[in-house]
Coordinates of C-alpha atoms in Angstrom, one line a residue:
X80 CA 89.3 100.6 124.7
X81 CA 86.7 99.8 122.4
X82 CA 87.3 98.9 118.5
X83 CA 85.7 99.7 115.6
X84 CA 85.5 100.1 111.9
X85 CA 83.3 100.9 109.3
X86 CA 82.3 102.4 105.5
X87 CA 84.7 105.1 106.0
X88 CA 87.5 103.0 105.3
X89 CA 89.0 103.9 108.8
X90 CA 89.8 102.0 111.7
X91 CA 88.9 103.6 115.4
X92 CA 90.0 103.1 119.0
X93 CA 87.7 105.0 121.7
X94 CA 88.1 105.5 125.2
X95 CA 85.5 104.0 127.3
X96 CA 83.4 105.2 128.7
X97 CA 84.4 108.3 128.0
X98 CA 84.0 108.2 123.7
X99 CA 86.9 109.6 123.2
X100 CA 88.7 108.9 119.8
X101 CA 92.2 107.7 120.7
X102 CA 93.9 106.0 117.5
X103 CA 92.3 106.2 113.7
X104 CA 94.2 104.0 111.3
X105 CA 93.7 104.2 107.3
X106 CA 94.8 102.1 104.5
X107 CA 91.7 99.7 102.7
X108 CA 90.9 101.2 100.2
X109 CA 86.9 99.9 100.6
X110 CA 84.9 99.7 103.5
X111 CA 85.7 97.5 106.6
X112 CA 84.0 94.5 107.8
X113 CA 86.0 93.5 110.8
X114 CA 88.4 94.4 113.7
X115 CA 89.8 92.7 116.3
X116 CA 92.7 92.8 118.6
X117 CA 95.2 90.6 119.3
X118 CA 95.1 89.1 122.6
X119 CA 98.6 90.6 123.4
X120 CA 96.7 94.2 122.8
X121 CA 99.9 95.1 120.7
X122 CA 98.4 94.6 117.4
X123 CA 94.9 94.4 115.7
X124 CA 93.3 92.9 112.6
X125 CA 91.4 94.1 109.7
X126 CA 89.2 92.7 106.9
X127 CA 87.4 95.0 104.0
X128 CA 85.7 95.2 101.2
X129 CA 89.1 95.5 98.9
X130 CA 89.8 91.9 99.0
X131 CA 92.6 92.4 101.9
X132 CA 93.5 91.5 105.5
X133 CA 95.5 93.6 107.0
X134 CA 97.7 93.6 110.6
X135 CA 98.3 96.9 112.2
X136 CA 100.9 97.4 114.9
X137 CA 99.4 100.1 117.7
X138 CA 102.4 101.0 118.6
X139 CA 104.0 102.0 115.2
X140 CA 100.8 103.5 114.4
X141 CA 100.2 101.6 110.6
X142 CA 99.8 98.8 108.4
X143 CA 102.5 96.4 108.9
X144 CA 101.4 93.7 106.6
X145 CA 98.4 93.5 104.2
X146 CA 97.3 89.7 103.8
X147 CA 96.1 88.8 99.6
X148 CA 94.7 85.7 98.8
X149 CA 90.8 86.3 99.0
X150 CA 89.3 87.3 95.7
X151 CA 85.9 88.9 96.8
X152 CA 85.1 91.0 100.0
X153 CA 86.2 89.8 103.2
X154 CA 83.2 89.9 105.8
X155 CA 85.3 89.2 109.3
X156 CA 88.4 88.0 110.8
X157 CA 89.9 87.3 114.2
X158 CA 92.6 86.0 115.7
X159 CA 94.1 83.2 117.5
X160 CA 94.3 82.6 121.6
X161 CA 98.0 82.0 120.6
X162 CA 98.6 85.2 118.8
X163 CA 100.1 83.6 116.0
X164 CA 97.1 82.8 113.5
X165 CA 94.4 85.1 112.0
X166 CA 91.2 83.6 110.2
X167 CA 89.3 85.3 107.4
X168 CA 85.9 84.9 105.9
X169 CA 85.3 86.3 102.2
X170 CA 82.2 86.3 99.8
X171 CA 84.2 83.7 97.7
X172 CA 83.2 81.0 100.0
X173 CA 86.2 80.4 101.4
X174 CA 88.0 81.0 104.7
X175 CA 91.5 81.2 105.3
X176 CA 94.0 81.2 108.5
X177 CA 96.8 83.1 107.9
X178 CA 100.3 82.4 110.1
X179 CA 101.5 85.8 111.0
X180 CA 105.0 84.8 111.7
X181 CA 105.7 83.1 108.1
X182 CA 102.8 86.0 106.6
X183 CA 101.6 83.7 104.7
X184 CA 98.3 81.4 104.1
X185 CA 98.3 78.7 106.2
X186 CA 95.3 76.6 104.9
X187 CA 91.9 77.8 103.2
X188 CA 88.7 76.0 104.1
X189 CA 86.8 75.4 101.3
X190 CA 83.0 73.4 101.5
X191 CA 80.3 76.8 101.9
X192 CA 78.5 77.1 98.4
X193 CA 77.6 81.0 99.1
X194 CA 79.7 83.6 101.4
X195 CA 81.0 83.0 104.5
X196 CA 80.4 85.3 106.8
X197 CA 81.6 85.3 109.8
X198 CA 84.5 83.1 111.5
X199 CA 85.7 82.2 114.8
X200 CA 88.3 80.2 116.9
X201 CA 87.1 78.3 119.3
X202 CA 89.0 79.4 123.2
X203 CA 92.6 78.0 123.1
X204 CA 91.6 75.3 120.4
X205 CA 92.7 74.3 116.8
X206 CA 88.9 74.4 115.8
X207 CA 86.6 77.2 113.8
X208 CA 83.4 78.1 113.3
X209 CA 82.2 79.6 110.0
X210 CA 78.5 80.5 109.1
X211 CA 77.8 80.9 105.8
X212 CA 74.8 82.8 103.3
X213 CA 74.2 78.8 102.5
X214 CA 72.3 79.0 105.9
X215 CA 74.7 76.5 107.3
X216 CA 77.4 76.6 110.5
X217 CA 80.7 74.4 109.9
X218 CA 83.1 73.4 112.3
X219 CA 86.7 73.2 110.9
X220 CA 90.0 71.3 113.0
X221 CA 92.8 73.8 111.5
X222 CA 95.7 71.3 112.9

């Protein structure tokens, strides 16, 4: 199954390798930056344009929790090994991690002067990586 999402505002599953559209999933109400499943494969997460993050359970087929905290576009998510820990990246220079569980903001990383742009956790660690429009990488311990 391949992920994907784009200026449509809709989120897409396919079939590989067959292309085959299996699940469309709509809610942002501006284009979407980033996807990701959770490791589990039960879930997925979403970043877009409208300022949101938002986790989508496959199996219920919808939004079942929108994420606010970001004040400009979010460019990218993902989550953690764990499952229980998405991370965020937004024009307003700031990354957060959100705990799932509690569905709230867990820290935000502050220290990029421009956007960051995308935003990673490091395999079964407690440590990002951010890169930012300030043409700079920064590793982050989250613990």
């Amino acid at each position: 199954i391949v992920l994907s999402g784009g200026d449509d505002r809709l989120w897409k599953t396919w079939g590989f390798p067959d292309g085959n559209i299996l699940m469309t999933g709509e809610g942002h109400t501006d284009w979407l930056s980033g996807c990701c499943f959770r490791p589990s494969g039960t879930q997925l997460v979403t970043s877009s344009g409208d300022s949101t993050v938002r986790i989508w359970d496959l199996s219920r087929r919808g939004c079942i929790l929108t994420l606010r905290g970001h004040s400009r576009a979010v460019h990218d998510c993902t989550w953690h090994s764990c499952g229980d820990f998405v991370a965020s990246a937004s024009m307003d220079g700031t990354s957060k991690i959100w705990d799932v569980n509690s569905e709230r903001c867990r820290y935000t990383l502050r220290g990029h002067k421009e956007s960051v742009n995308s935003i990673e956790f490091l395999p079964f660690s407690s440590t990002v990586l951010t890169s930012s429009a300030d043409k700079t990488l920064s590793l982050w311990d989250v613990r």
